[in-house]
PDB file of C-alpha atoms in Angstrom:
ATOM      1  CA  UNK G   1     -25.780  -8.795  -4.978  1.00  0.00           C
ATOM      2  CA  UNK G   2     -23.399  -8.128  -1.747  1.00  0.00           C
ATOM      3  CA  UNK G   3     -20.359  -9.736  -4.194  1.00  0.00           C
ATOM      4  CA  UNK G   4     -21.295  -6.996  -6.880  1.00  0.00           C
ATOM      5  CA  UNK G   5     -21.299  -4.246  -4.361  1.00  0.00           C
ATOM      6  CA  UNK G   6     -18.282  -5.040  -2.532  1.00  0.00           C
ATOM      7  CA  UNK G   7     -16.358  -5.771  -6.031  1.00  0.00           C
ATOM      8  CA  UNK G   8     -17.843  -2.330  -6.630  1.00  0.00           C
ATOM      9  CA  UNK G   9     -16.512  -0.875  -3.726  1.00  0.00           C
ATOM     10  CA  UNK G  10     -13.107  -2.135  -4.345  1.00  0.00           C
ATOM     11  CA  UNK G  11     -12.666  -0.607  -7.648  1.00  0.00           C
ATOM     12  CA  UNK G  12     -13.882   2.650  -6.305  1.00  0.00           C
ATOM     13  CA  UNK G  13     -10.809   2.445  -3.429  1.00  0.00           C
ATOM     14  CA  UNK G  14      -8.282   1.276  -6.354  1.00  0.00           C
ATOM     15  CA  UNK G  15      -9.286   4.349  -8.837  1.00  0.00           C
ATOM     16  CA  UNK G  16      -8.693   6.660  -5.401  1.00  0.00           C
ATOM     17  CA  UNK G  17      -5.809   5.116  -4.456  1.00  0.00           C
ATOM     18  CA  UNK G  18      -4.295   5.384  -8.152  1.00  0.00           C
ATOM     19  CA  UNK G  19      -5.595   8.994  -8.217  1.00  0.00           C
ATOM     20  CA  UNK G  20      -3.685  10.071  -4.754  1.00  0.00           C
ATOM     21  CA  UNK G  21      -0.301   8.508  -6.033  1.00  0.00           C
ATOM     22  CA  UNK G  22      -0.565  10.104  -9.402  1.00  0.00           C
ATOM     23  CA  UNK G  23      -1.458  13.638  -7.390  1.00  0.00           C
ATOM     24  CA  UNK G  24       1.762  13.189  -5.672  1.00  0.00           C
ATOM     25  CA  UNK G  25       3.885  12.171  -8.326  1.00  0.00           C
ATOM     26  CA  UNK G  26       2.728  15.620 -10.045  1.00  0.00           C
ATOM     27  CA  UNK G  27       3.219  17.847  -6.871  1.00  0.00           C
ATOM     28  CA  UNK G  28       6.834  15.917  -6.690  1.00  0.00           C
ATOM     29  CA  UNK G  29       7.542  16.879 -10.395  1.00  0.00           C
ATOM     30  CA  UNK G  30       6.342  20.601  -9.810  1.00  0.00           C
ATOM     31  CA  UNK G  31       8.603  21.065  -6.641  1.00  0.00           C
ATOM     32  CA  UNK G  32      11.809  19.487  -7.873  1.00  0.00           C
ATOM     33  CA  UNK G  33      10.640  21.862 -11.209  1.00  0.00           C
ATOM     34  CA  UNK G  34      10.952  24.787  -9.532  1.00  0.00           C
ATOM     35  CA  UNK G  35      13.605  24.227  -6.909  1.00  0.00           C
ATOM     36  CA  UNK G  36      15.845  23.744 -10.213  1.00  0.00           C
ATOM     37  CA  UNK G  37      14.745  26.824 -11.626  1.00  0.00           C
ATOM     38  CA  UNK G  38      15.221  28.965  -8.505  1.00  0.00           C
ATOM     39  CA  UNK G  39      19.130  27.577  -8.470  1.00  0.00           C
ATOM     40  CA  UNK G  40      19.700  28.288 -11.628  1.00  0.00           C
ATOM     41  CA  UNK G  41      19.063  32.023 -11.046  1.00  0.00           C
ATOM     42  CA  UNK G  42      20.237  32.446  -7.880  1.00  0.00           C
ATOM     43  CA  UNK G  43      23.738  31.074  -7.788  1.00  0.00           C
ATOM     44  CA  UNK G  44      24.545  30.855 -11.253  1.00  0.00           C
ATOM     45  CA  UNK G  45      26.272  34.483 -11.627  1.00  0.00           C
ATOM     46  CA  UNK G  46      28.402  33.368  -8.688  1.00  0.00           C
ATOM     47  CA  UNK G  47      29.413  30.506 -10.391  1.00  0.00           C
ATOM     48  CA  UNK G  48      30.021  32.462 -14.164  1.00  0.00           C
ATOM     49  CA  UNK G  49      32.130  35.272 -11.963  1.00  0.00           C
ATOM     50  CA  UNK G  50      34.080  32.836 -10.568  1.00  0.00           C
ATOM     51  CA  UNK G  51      34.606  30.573 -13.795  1.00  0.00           C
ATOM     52  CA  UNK G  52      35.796  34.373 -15.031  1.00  0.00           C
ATOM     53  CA  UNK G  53      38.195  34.435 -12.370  1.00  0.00           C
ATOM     54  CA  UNK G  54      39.511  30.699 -13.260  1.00  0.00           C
ATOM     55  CA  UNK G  55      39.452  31.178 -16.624  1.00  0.00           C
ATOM     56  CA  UNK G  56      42.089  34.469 -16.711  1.00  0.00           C
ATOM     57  CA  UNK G  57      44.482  32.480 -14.410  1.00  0.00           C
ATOM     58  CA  UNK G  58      44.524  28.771 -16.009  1.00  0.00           C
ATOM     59  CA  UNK G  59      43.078  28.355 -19.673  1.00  0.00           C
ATOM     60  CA  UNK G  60      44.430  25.006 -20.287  1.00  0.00           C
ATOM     61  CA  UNK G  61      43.532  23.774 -16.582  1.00  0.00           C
ATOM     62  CA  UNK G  62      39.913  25.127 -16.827  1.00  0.00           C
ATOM     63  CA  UNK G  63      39.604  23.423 -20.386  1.00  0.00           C
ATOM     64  CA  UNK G  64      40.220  19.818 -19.096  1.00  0.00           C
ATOM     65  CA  UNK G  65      38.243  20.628 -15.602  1.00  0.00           C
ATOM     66  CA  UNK G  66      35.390  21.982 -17.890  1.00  0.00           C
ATOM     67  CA  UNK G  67      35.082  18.812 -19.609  1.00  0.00           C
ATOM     68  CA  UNK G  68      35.298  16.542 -16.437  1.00  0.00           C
ATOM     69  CA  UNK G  69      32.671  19.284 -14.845  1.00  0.00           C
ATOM     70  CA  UNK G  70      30.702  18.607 -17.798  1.00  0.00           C
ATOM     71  CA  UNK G  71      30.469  15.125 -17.550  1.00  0.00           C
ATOM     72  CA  UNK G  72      29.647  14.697 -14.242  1.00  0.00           C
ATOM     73  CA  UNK G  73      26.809  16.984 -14.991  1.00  0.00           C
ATOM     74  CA  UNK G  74      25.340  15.040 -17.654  1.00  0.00           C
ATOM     75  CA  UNK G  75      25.723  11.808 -15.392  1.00  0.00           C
ATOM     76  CA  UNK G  76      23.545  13.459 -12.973  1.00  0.00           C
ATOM     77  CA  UNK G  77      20.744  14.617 -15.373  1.00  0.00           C
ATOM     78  CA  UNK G  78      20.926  10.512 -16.651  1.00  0.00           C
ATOM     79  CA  UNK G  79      20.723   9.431 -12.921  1.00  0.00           C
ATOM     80  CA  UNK G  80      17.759  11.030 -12.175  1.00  0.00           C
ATOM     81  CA  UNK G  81      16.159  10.436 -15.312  1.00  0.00           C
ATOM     82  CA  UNK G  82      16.511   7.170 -14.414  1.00  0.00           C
ATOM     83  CA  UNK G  83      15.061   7.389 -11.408  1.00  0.00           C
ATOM     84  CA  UNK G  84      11.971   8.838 -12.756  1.00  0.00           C
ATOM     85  CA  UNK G  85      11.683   6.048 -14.999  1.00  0.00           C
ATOM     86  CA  UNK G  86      12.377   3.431 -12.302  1.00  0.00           C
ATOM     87  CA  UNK G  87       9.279   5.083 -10.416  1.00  0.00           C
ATOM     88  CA  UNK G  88       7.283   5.625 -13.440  1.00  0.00           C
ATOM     89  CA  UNK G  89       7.726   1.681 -14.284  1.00  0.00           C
ATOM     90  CA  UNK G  90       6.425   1.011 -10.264  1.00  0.00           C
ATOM     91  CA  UNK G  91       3.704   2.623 -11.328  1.00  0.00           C
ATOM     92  CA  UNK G  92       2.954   0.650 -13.940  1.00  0.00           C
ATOM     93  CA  UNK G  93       3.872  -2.546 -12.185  1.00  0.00           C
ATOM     94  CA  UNK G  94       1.201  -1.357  -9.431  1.00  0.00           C
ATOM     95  CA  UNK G  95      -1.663  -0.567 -12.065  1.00  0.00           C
ATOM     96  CA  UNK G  96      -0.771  -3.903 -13.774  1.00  0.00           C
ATOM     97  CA  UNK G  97      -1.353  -5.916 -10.821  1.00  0.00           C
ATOM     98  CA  UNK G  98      -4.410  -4.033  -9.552  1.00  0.00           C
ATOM     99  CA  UNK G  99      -6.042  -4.667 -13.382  1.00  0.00           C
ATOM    100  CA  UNK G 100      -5.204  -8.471 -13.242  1.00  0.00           C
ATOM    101  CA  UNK G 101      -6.308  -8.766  -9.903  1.00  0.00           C
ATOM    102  CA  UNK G 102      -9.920  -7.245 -10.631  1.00  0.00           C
ATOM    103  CA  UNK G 103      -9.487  -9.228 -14.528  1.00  0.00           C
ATOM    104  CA  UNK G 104      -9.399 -12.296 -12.028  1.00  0.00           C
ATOM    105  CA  UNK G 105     -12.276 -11.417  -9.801  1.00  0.00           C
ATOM    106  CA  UNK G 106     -14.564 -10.958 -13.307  1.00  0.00           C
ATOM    107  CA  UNK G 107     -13.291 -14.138 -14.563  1.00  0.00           C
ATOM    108  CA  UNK G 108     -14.168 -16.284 -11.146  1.00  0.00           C
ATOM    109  CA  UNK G 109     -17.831 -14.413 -11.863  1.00  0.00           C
ATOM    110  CA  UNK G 110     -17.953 -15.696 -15.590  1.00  0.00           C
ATOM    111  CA  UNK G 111     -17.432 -18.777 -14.412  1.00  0.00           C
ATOM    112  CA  UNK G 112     -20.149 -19.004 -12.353  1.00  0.00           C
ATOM    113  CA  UNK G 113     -22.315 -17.754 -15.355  1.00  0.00           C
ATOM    114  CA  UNK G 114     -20.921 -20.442 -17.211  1.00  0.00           C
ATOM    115  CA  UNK G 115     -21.856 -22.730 -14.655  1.00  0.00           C
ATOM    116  CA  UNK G 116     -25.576 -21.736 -14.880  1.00  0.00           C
ATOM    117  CA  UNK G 117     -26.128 -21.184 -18.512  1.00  0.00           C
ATOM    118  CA  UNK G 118     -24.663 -24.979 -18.848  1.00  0.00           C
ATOM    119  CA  UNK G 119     -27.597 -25.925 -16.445  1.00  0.00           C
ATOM    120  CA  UNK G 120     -30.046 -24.393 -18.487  1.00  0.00           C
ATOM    121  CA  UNK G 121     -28.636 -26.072 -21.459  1.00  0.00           C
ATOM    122  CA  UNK G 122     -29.237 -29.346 -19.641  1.00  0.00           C
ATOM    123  CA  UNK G 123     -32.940 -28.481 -18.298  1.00  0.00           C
ATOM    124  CA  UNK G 124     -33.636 -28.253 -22.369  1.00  0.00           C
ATOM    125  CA  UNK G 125     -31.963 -31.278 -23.156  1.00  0.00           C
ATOM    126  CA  UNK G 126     -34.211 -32.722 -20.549  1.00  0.00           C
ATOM    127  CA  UNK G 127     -37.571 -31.322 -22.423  1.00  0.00           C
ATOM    128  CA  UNK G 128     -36.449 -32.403 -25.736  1.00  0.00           C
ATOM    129  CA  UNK G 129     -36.464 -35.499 -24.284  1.00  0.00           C
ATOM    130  CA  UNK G 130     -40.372 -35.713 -23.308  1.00  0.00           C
ATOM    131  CA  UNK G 131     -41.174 -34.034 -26.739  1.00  0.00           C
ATOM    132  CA  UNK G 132     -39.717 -37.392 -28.235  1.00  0.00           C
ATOM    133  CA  UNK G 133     -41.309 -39.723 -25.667  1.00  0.00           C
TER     134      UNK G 133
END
């Protein structure tokens, strides 16, 4: 009874523990979310005067920077999509090992059932034999 309780207890502390990282990993998502978005309005009409600007002076400059510019960006946006899938697969590593580790805890307990039903299968062997004596 006190192994059943305390197994208890310990899936009760792994289903809040996986329920406070995935709260965080949300709230983490939502900020970045928004910090992005708030950038984007803010300093992007600097950034489109000045490309004006650029753009007047050196066409065939600004074309080559543009494409470097570009580039870099997308690198970025692969980077941290990376990232996110590096912490995502964590995740999953963590849940994993939690799951096998309580998958082993059930298994040690079917063993033990095993162990007693086997008993029981030899207690009727034993009554068979006094039928037949």
């Amino acid at each position: 009874m006190m192994m059943m309780m305390m197994m208890m207890m310990m899936m009760m502390m792994m289903m809040m523990m996986m329920m406070m990282m995935m709260m965080m990993m949300m709230m983490m998502m939502m900020v970045r979310r928004r910090r992005r978005k708030r950038r984007r309005t803010t300093t992007m009409k600097k950034k489109n005067e000045m490309k004006n600007k650029k753009k007047k002076k050196k066409m065939i400059m600004r074309r080559r920077t543009m494409t470097r510019a570009t580039m870099k960006k997308k690198n970025e946006k692969k980077k941290k999509k990376n990232m996110m899938m590096m912490m995502m697969m964590m995740m999953m590593m963590m849940m994993m090992m939690m799951m096998m580790d309580d998958d082993d805890d059930d298994d040690d307990d079917d063993d033990d059932d095993d162990d007693d039903d086997d008993d029981d299968d030899d207690d009727d062997n034993d009554d068979n034999d006094d039928d037949d004596g």
